[in-house]
Amino acid sequence: MKNYKKLFYLFGLVTVLAACNDAIDIDQPGRLDADAAFENVADLQAGLFGVYANYDLSGEIAFSSIFTDELSIGFDNGGQGLADYGFVLNAGSTAPATFWVGAYGAINSANRLIEAAELITPEAGEEDQYNSILGQAYALRALAHFFLQSYYTTNYEDDNALGVIAVDFVPTIDQQLLRNTNGEVFGLIGDDLDRAASLLGTDTSDPTFMNIDAVNALRARMAAYRGNYTLAATLSQQLLDKYGLANRAQYEAMFLDTDNTEIIFKLERTNNDPYDGQGATGSPAAGGWAGARFAFVDATLAGSPYFEMGRSLFNLLDPADIRYDVNVAPTSLIDPDYATNNDPATDILVIQKYPGSEGQPLMNDLKVFRSSEMLLIRAEAYADAGSINGATNSTAALLKQLNDARFGTDTTLPVFANETEAFAAILDARRIELSFEGHRYKDLKRLGARANQGVLKDPIDCAFNGACTLPASDFRFTLPLPIVEFNANPGLREQQNPGY
């Protein structure tokens, strides 16, 4: 059932609470207070729908795809995304401002709901619903803080490094908050996930809401980012055992929004919601249909693609792999001699990861946590522990398991000479499995050094600007704090990330 129709009809309630003076938000005179806006559990439920409305992956999909090596400039490109495609990134760029303001808007809406819930006593029979609402609010606040951490801290594993601003309250107008340490921010995230787990029930049937499995998926991802592979291995294996991998038919159906076999949590998109539109094209500001990050009309050759699949990614795909069918539109023009011919008109790789649903081209649900990501996290844990080869309990065994599911046949067990090769294979597997889902930028940031990989575009895709490679050690794999935040909070200028 499409819950977003109800969600966005009720979004106005939280919008009243969410007008802001800066990215973090503050209490302002004349604002409708929580105790006036929320009077009972039904009001909290409506408010929770509004909290969900703040969450969107389309900006991540756009930025990660353009900035790394997932895309090439399409034949219908009119200048969209050229700065990000050329690795131009500074405090005035769109991605830093969009991600910062959007995530703190989400945190603010969650904080106001949590604050309001403290003033409400559920009626008899409403306790479970009340607890679920509050648990989801804590989980969503954790998700937004982790999103910020993933982009704005230089080192996930260093507790003393600067993180973002940890906000578990609604600031007042005179507060100008500075960055917390990673230890403090990740500590808050962990506490929020613990609170969420204690409040959420056992129902995991609807992947469009943050349930206990989504909480554990976030815990697993965070543990992998932090290098805590003992915890990452345990959590990812538990989820993989429960959800398994989609078969070929299920995998294809998943990206048509007709199968949820391996989906742990997704953001639902439906006709007539505020995301039902094109959104900002070629920009991390994004919004709108996910597929509109790549094409103006639809996911076909005639659909006016302004970005195409990058050749270095395409060259990793095997036509016998179902991921080839999901990602490459059948209307594409494929020139096996593209490097020699150097003719863009004979080599057009149209992206169809988001073909559309409900009769609306380019509009699809956004997959946040999938079991295949959990498998790849488990593979990282094996590699980190040195268990890279072997038919069981190894990185090689898990990568084979994933390939078996996607090819629908018994595939070759890989053999790695060393840990670097194993991490390179994991990074390649993530590049294929999670393409155009917003992971590539952060994957290179955290795994690039261990895999001896960075951005690597095919020479034909970067001949026009020379922006072909970017090592994972480059400072631009951490976003700058945005200028828009300095305007309201000038003290943060002294805490800008290195290189900016």
Coordinates of C-alpha atoms in Angstrom, one line a residue:
M1 CA 0.0 0.0 0.0
K2 CA 1.3 3.5 -0.8
N3 CA 1.6 5.2 2.5
Y4 CA 3.1 8.4 1.1
K5 CA -0.3 9.7 0.0
K6 CA -1.4 9.9 3.6
L7 CA 2.0 11.0 4.7
F8 CA 2.1 14.1 2.5
Y9 CA -1.5 15.1 3.0
L10 CA -0.6 15.4 6.7
F11 CA 2.8 17.0 6.1
G12 CA 1.4 20.5 6.7
L13 CA 1.2 19.8 10.4
V14 CA 4.9 19.4 10.8
T15 CA 5.7 22.2 8.2
V16 CA 4.2 24.6 10.6
L17 CA 6.8 23.5 13.1
A18 CA 9.7 23.5 10.7
A19 CA 10.2 27.0 9.5
C20 CA 13.9 27.9 10.2
N21 CA 16.3 30.7 10.6
D22 CA 19.3 28.6 9.9
A23 CA 20.2 25.0 9.0
I24 CA 19.9 23.8 12.6
D25 CA 16.7 25.7 13.4
I26 CA 15.7 27.5 16.6
D27 CA 12.7 28.5 18.6
Q28 CA 11.2 31.7 17.2
P29 CA 8.5 34.0 18.5
G30 CA 5.1 33.3 17.2
R31 CA 5.9 29.6 16.4
L32 CA 3.2 27.1 17.1
D33 CA 4.5 25.2 20.1
A34 CA 4.6 21.5 20.3
D35 CA 2.1 21.3 23.1
A36 CA -0.4 23.2 20.9
A37 CA 0.3 21.3 17.7
F38 CA 0.3 17.8 19.3
E39 CA -2.4 16.9 21.7
N40 CA -2.8 13.2 21.4
V41 CA -1.3 10.0 19.8
A42 CA -3.2 10.6 16.6
D43 CA -1.5 14.0 16.3
L44 CA 1.9 12.3 16.9
Q45 CA 1.2 9.8 14.2
A46 CA 0.4 12.6 11.7
G47 CA 3.6 14.3 12.8
L48 CA 5.6 11.2 12.2
F49 CA 4.4 11.1 8.6
G50 CA 5.8 14.6 8.3
V51 CA 9.2 13.6 9.7
Y52 CA 9.5 10.9 7.0
A53 CA 8.8 13.6 4.4
N54 CA 12.2 15.1 5.2
Y55 CA 14.1 12.0 4.0
D56 CA 15.2 11.7 0.4
L57 CA 18.1 9.9 -1.4
S58 CA 17.8 11.6 -4.8
G59 CA 20.5 14.3 -3.9
E60 CA 22.9 11.5 -2.9
I61 CA 22.2 9.6 -6.0
A62 CA 22.9 12.7 -8.1
F63 CA 26.0 13.8 -6.3
S64 CA 27.7 10.4 -5.9
S65 CA 27.0 9.4 -9.5
I66 CA 28.2 12.6 -11.1
F67 CA 31.2 13.2 -8.9
T68 CA 32.7 9.7 -9.1
D69 CA 32.9 7.4 -12.1
E70 CA 29.3 6.1 -12.6
L71 CA 28.4 8.5 -15.3
S72 CA 29.4 10.1 -18.6
I73 CA 28.0 13.3 -20.1
G74 CA 24.9 12.4 -22.2
F75 CA 24.2 13.5 -25.7
D76 CA 21.3 15.7 -24.4
N77 CA 23.3 17.4 -21.7
G78 CA 22.9 21.2 -21.7
G79 CA 25.6 21.9 -19.1
Q80 CA 24.0 20.0 -16.2
G81 CA 26.4 18.8 -13.5
L82 CA 29.6 19.9 -15.2
A83 CA 31.2 21.3 -12.0
D84 CA 30.7 18.2 -10.0
Y85 CA 31.8 16.1 -13.0
G86 CA 35.0 18.1 -13.0
F87 CA 35.6 17.5 -9.2
V88 CA 34.9 21.2 -8.5
L89 CA 33.9 21.2 -4.8
N90 CA 34.0 24.1 -2.3
A91 CA 31.9 25.6 0.5
G92 CA 29.7 27.3 -2.0
S93 CA 28.8 24.1 -3.9
T94 CA 25.3 22.8 -4.0
A95 CA 25.9 19.4 -2.4
P96 CA 27.3 20.7 0.9
A97 CA 24.5 23.1 1.4
T98 CA 21.7 20.8 0.3
F99 CA 22.9 17.9 2.5
W100 CA 23.6 20.0 5.6
V101 CA 20.3 22.0 5.5
G102 CA 18.2 18.9 4.5
A103 CA 19.6 16.7 7.2
Y104 CA 19.3 19.2 10.0
G105 CA 15.7 19.9 8.8
A106 CA 15.0 16.2 9.3
I107 CA 16.7 16.2 12.7
N108 CA 14.7 19.3 13.8
S109 CA 11.4 17.7 12.8
A110 CA 12.3 14.5 14.7
N111 CA 13.3 16.6 17.8
R112 CA 10.1 18.4 17.8
L113 CA 8.1 15.2 17.6
I114 CA 10.2 13.7 20.5
E115 CA 9.7 16.9 22.5
A116 CA 6.0 16.8 21.9
A117 CA 5.7 13.1 22.8
E118 CA 7.0 13.9 26.3
L119 CA 3.9 16.0 26.9
I120 CA 1.4 13.3 25.9
T121 CA 0.2 10.4 27.9
P122 CA -1.3 7.7 25.6
E123 CA -4.8 6.4 26.3
A124 CA -5.4 2.8 27.2
G125 CA -4.7 0.7 24.1
E126 CA -2.5 3.3 22.5
E127 CA 0.7 2.4 24.3
D128 CA 2.2 0.3 21.5
Q129 CA 1.4 2.9 18.9
Y130 CA 2.9 5.6 21.0
N131 CA 6.1 3.6 21.6
S132 CA 6.4 2.8 17.9
I133 CA 6.0 6.5 16.9
L134 CA 8.7 7.5 19.4
G135 CA 10.9 4.6 18.4
Q136 CA 10.8 5.6 14.7
A137 CA 11.5 9.2 15.6
Y138 CA 14.7 8.2 17.4
A139 CA 15.7 5.9 14.6
L140 CA 15.1 8.7 12.0
R141 CA 17.1 11.2 14.1
A142 CA 20.0 8.6 14.2
L143 CA 19.7 8.1 10.4
A144 CA 20.0 11.8 9.7
H145 CA 23.0 12.3 12.1
F146 CA 24.7 9.3 10.5
F147 CA 24.1 10.8 7.0
L148 CA 25.8 14.0 8.1
Q149 CA 28.7 12.1 9.6
S150 CA 29.3 10.1 6.5
Y151 CA 29.9 13.3 4.5
Y152 CA 31.4 15.8 6.9
T153 CA 33.9 14.0 9.1
T154 CA 37.3 13.3 7.8
N155 CA 37.9 10.0 9.6
Y156 CA 35.0 7.7 10.7
E157 CA 37.3 5.7 13.0
D158 CA 38.8 8.5 15.0
D159 CA 36.7 9.4 18.0
N160 CA 38.7 12.6 18.5
A161 CA 38.2 13.9 14.9
L162 CA 35.6 16.6 14.4
G163 CA 32.1 15.3 13.5
V164 CA 29.0 17.4 12.9
I165 CA 26.8 19.2 15.4
A166 CA 25.0 16.7 17.6
V167 CA 21.5 18.1 18.1
D168 CA 19.2 16.1 20.4
F169 CA 17.1 19.1 21.4
V170 CA 15.5 22.2 19.8
P171 CA 18.0 25.0 20.1
T172 CA 17.0 28.5 21.3
I173 CA 17.6 31.6 19.2
D174 CA 20.8 32.6 21.1
Q175 CA 22.6 29.3 20.7
Q176 CA 25.4 29.0 18.1
L177 CA 26.5 25.5 18.3
L178 CA 29.9 24.1 17.2
R179 CA 31.0 20.7 15.9
N180 CA 31.1 17.8 18.3
T181 CA 33.7 15.1 18.2
N182 CA 33.1 11.8 16.4
G183 CA 32.9 10.0 19.7
E184 CA 30.1 12.3 20.8
V185 CA 28.1 12.2 17.6
F186 CA 28.4 8.5 17.1
G187 CA 27.6 8.1 20.8
L188 CA 24.3 10.0 20.3
I189 CA 23.5 7.9 17.2
G190 CA 24.1 4.7 19.2
D191 CA 22.0 5.9 22.1
D192 CA 19.2 6.8 19.7
L193 CA 19.3 3.4 18.1
D194 CA 19.2 1.7 21.5
R195 CA 16.2 3.8 22.4
A196 CA 14.5 3.0 19.2
A197 CA 15.1 -0.7 19.6
S198 CA 13.6 -0.6 23.1
L199 CA 10.4 1.0 21.8
L200 CA 9.8 -0.6 18.5
G201 CA 7.8 -3.8 18.2
T202 CA 8.6 -6.9 16.3
D203 CA 6.6 -6.2 13.2
T204 CA 8.9 -5.9 10.2
S205 CA 6.3 -6.5 7.5
D206 CA 6.3 -2.9 6.1
P207 CA 9.7 -1.9 4.7
T208 CA 8.5 1.7 4.3
F209 CA 8.9 2.4 8.0
M210 CA 11.9 2.3 10.3
N211 CA 11.5 -1.0 12.2
I212 CA 13.8 -3.1 14.3
D213 CA 15.5 -4.6 11.2
A214 CA 16.2 -1.1 9.7
V215 CA 17.7 -0.1 13.1
N216 CA 20.0 -3.1 12.9
A217 CA 20.9 -2.4 9.3
L218 CA 21.9 1.1 10.2
R219 CA 23.9 -0.3 13.1
A220 CA 25.7 -2.7 10.7
R221 CA 26.5 0.0 8.2
M222 CA 27.8 2.3 10.9
A223 CA 29.9 -0.5 12.4
A224 CA 31.5 -1.1 9.0
Y225 CA 32.2 2.6 8.4
R226 CA 33.7 2.7 11.9
G227 CA 35.9 -0.4 11.3
N228 CA 34.1 -2.3 14.0
Y229 CA 33.9 -5.4 12.0
T230 CA 33.1 -7.8 14.8
L231 CA 29.7 -6.0 15.3
A232 CA 29.3 -5.4 11.6
A233 CA 29.7 -9.2 10.9
T234 CA 27.2 -10.2 13.6
L235 CA 24.4 -7.7 12.6
S236 CA 24.9 -8.1 8.8
Q237 CA 24.7 -11.9 9.1
Q238 CA 21.5 -11.8 11.1
L239 CA 19.8 -9.7 8.5
L240 CA 21.2 -11.7 5.6
D241 CA 19.9 -14.9 7.3
K242 CA 16.4 -13.3 7.5
Y243 CA 16.1 -11.6 4.2
G244 CA 18.4 -13.6 1.9
L245 CA 19.1 -12.5 -1.7
A246 CA 16.6 -11.9 -4.4
N247 CA 16.6 -14.3 -7.3
R248 CA 16.9 -12.8 -10.8
A249 CA 13.2 -12.3 -11.3
Q250 CA 12.8 -10.8 -7.8
Y251 CA 15.8 -8.5 -8.4
E252 CA 14.4 -7.1 -11.6
A253 CA 11.0 -6.7 -9.9
M254 CA 12.5 -4.9 -7.0
F255 CA 13.5 -2.0 -9.2
L256 CA 10.0 -1.9 -10.6
D257 CA 8.7 -1.6 -7.1
T258 CA 6.8 -4.9 -7.3
D259 CA 9.0 -7.0 -5.0
N260 CA 10.5 -6.4 -1.5
T261 CA 12.3 -9.7 -1.0
E262 CA 15.7 -8.2 0.0
I263 CA 14.5 -4.7 1.0
I264 CA 15.0 -3.9 4.7
F265 CA 14.0 -0.2 4.4
K266 CA 13.0 2.0 1.5
L267 CA 11.6 5.5 1.0
E268 CA 8.3 5.2 -0.8
R269 CA 7.4 7.4 -3.8
T270 CA 4.0 7.7 -5.3
N271 CA 1.8 9.7 -7.6
N272 CA 0.9 13.2 -6.5
D273 CA 3.3 13.4 -3.5
P274 CA 5.7 16.3 -3.4
Y275 CA 8.5 14.2 -4.9
D276 CA 6.3 13.4 -7.9
G277 CA 8.1 15.7 -10.4
Q278 CA 11.4 16.2 -12.2
G279 CA 13.3 18.0 -9.5
A280 CA 16.5 19.9 -10.0
T281 CA 18.2 18.2 -13.0
G282 CA 22.0 17.6 -12.9
S283 CA 22.2 18.9 -9.3
P284 CA 22.6 17.5 -5.8
A285 CA 19.6 19.7 -4.9
A286 CA 17.7 17.0 -6.8
G287 CA 14.3 16.0 -5.3
G288 CA 11.6 14.5 -7.6
W289 CA 11.9 11.3 -9.5
A290 CA 15.1 9.3 -9.0
G291 CA 15.3 8.6 -12.7
A292 CA 15.2 12.3 -13.4
R293 CA 18.8 12.4 -12.2
F294 CA 19.8 11.0 -15.6
A295 CA 17.1 11.8 -18.1
F296 CA 14.4 14.4 -18.8
V297 CA 11.6 12.2 -20.1
D298 CA 12.1 8.5 -19.5
A299 CA 14.7 5.8 -19.3
T300 CA 15.0 5.2 -23.0
L301 CA 17.2 6.4 -25.9
A302 CA 14.3 8.7 -26.9
G303 CA 13.9 9.9 -23.3
S304 CA 16.4 12.7 -23.5
P305 CA 19.2 11.3 -21.3
Y306 CA 21.5 14.1 -20.2
F307 CA 23.7 11.6 -18.3
E308 CA 24.7 8.2 -19.6
M309 CA 26.4 5.3 -17.9
G310 CA 30.1 5.7 -17.5
R311 CA 32.1 3.4 -19.7
S312 CA 34.3 2.2 -16.8
L313 CA 31.2 1.0 -15.0
F314 CA 29.6 -0.5 -18.1
N315 CA 32.8 -2.4 -18.8
L316 CA 32.4 -4.2 -15.5
L317 CA 28.9 -5.5 -16.4
D318 CA 28.3 -8.9 -17.9
P319 CA 25.2 -9.2 -20.2
A320 CA 24.4 -12.5 -18.5
D321 CA 24.1 -10.7 -15.2
I322 CA 20.6 -9.5 -14.3
R323 CA 22.1 -6.3 -13.1
Y324 CA 23.0 -5.6 -16.7
D325 CA 19.3 -5.7 -17.6
V326 CA 18.3 -3.6 -14.7
N327 CA 20.9 -0.9 -15.3
V328 CA 21.2 -0.7 -19.1
A329 CA 18.2 0.2 -21.2
P330 CA 17.6 -2.1 -24.1
T331 CA 17.4 0.9 -26.4
S332 CA 21.0 1.7 -25.7
L333 CA 23.5 1.9 -28.6
I334 CA 26.6 -0.1 -27.7
D335 CA 29.7 0.2 -29.8
P336 CA 32.3 -2.6 -29.0
D337 CA 34.9 -0.5 -30.7
Y338 CA 34.0 2.8 -28.9
A339 CA 37.6 3.6 -27.9
T340 CA 38.8 3.4 -31.5
N341 CA 35.8 4.9 -33.2
N342 CA 35.4 7.7 -30.6
D343 CA 32.0 8.6 -31.9
P344 CA 29.4 9.5 -29.2
A345 CA 26.6 8.9 -31.6
T346 CA 27.4 5.2 -31.8
D347 CA 27.8 4.5 -28.1
I348 CA 24.9 5.7 -25.9
L349 CA 24.6 3.8 -22.7
V350 CA 21.1 4.7 -21.3
I351 CA 20.5 4.2 -17.6
Q352 CA 17.3 2.4 -16.6
K353 CA 17.9 1.7 -12.9
Y354 CA 14.8 3.8 -12.2
P355 CA 12.4 3.2 -15.1
G356 CA 9.3 4.3 -13.2
S357 CA 6.3 2.8 -11.5
E358 CA 2.5 3.5 -11.1
G359 CA 2.5 4.6 -14.8
Q360 CA 4.9 7.5 -14.0
P361 CA 8.3 7.2 -15.8
L362 CA 11.4 7.8 -13.8
M363 CA 9.6 7.6 -10.4
N364 CA 10.6 4.7 -8.2
D365 CA 11.0 3.9 -4.5
L366 CA 14.4 4.7 -3.0
K367 CA 16.2 1.7 -1.5
V368 CA 17.9 2.6 1.7
F369 CA 19.0 -0.8 3.2
R370 CA 19.1 -4.1 1.2
S371 CA 20.3 -7.5 2.2
S372 CA 22.9 -7.5 -0.6
E373 CA 24.6 -4.6 1.2
M374 CA 24.6 -6.7 4.3
L375 CA 26.3 -9.5 2.4
L376 CA 28.9 -7.1 1.2
I377 CA 29.5 -5.7 4.7
R378 CA 29.9 -9.3 5.9
A379 CA 32.5 -9.8 3.1
E380 CA 34.4 -6.7 4.3
A381 CA 34.4 -8.2 7.8
Y382 CA 35.9 -11.5 6.5
A383 CA 38.5 -9.5 4.5
D384 CA 39.4 -7.4 7.5
A385 CA 40.0 -10.6 9.5
G386 CA 42.1 -12.1 6.8
S387 CA 39.6 -14.7 5.7
I388 CA 39.7 -13.8 2.0
N389 CA 39.8 -17.2 0.3
G390 CA 37.9 -20.5 0.6
A391 CA 34.6 -22.0 -0.3
T392 CA 33.0 -21.1 3.0
N393 CA 33.3 -18.4 5.6
S394 CA 35.3 -16.1 3.4
T395 CA 35.1 -13.0 1.3
A396 CA 35.5 -15.1 -1.8
A397 CA 32.5 -17.4 -0.8
L398 CA 30.2 -14.4 -0.2
L399 CA 31.1 -12.7 -3.5
K400 CA 30.4 -16.0 -5.3
Q401 CA 27.1 -16.2 -3.5
L402 CA 26.1 -12.8 -4.7
N403 CA 27.2 -13.6 -8.3
D404 CA 25.4 -16.9 -8.2
A405 CA 22.1 -15.1 -7.4
R406 CA 22.6 -12.4 -10.0
F407 CA 23.7 -14.8 -12.8
G408 CA 21.3 -17.5 -11.8
T409 CA 24.0 -20.2 -12.2
D410 CA 27.1 -21.5 -10.5
T411 CA 29.9 -19.0 -10.9
T412 CA 33.6 -19.3 -10.4
L413 CA 34.9 -19.0 -6.8
P414 CA 37.4 -16.0 -6.9
V415 CA 40.9 -16.3 -5.4
F416 CA 42.7 -13.3 -4.0
A417 CA 46.5 -13.0 -3.7
N418 CA 46.2 -10.6 -0.8
E419 CA 43.9 -8.4 1.3
T420 CA 44.2 -5.5 -1.2
E421 CA 42.9 -7.7 -4.0
A422 CA 40.0 -8.8 -1.8
F423 CA 39.0 -5.2 -0.9
A424 CA 39.3 -4.2 -4.5
A425 CA 36.9 -7.1 -5.4
I426 CA 34.5 -5.9 -2.7
L427 CA 34.6 -2.4 -4.0
D428 CA 34.0 -3.5 -7.5
A429 CA 31.1 -5.7 -6.3
R430 CA 29.6 -2.7 -4.5
R431 CA 30.1 -0.6 -7.6
I432 CA 28.0 -3.0 -9.6
E433 CA 25.4 -4.0 -7.0
L434 CA 24.7 -0.6 -5.6
S435 CA 25.3 1.5 -8.7
F436 CA 23.2 4.7 -8.9
E437 CA 22.0 4.2 -5.3
G438 CA 24.3 6.9 -3.7
H439 CA 27.0 4.7 -2.3
R440 CA 30.0 5.1 -4.6
Y441 CA 31.4 8.4 -3.1
K442 CA 31.4 7.1 0.5
D443 CA 32.6 3.7 -0.6
L444 CA 35.7 5.2 -2.1
K445 CA 36.2 7.4 0.9
R446 CA 36.3 4.5 3.4
L447 CA 37.6 1.6 1.3
G448 CA 39.6 3.2 -1.5
A449 CA 42.9 3.1 0.3
R450 CA 42.5 -0.5 1.3
A451 CA 41.6 -1.4 -2.2
N452 CA 44.2 0.9 -3.9
Q453 CA 41.3 2.4 -5.9
G454 CA 39.9 5.9 -6.5
V455 CA 37.8 7.5 -9.1
L456 CA 38.8 6.1 -12.5
K457 CA 36.8 7.2 -15.5
D458 CA 37.3 5.7 -19.0
P459 CA 39.5 8.1 -21.0
I460 CA 36.7 8.7 -23.5
D461 CA 34.4 10.0 -20.8
C462 CA 36.8 12.6 -19.5
A463 CA 38.6 13.7 -22.6
F464 CA 36.8 17.0 -22.7
N465 CA 37.8 18.2 -19.3
G466 CA 40.7 16.0 -18.1
A467 CA 39.0 15.1 -14.8
C468 CA 39.7 11.4 -15.2
T469 CA 41.0 10.3 -11.8
L470 CA 40.8 11.3 -8.1
P471 CA 42.6 9.3 -5.4
A472 CA 40.6 8.2 -2.4
S473 CA 43.0 10.2 -0.2
D474 CA 41.9 13.5 -1.8
F475 CA 40.4 16.0 0.7
R476 CA 37.3 16.3 -1.5
F477 CA 36.1 12.9 -0.2
T478 CA 35.0 14.9 2.8
L479 CA 32.5 17.7 2.1
P480 CA 33.2 21.2 3.3
L481 CA 30.9 22.9 5.8
P482 CA 28.6 25.1 3.7
I483 CA 28.7 28.8 3.4
V484 CA 25.0 28.9 4.2
E485 CA 25.7 27.7 7.7
F486 CA 28.4 30.3 8.3
N487 CA 26.0 33.1 7.7
A488 CA 24.0 32.0 10.7
N489 CA 26.8 30.5 12.7
P490 CA 30.1 32.3 12.0
G491 CA 32.1 30.4 14.7
L492 CA 32.0 27.3 12.4
R493 CA 34.3 29.0 10.0
E494 CA 37.2 28.1 12.3
Q495 CA 36.1 24.4 12.1
Q496 CA 36.1 24.1 8.3
N497 CA 37.4 20.8 7.0
P498 CA 40.9 20.6 5.6
G499 CA 41.5 21.7 2.0
Y500 CA 38.7 24.2 1.9

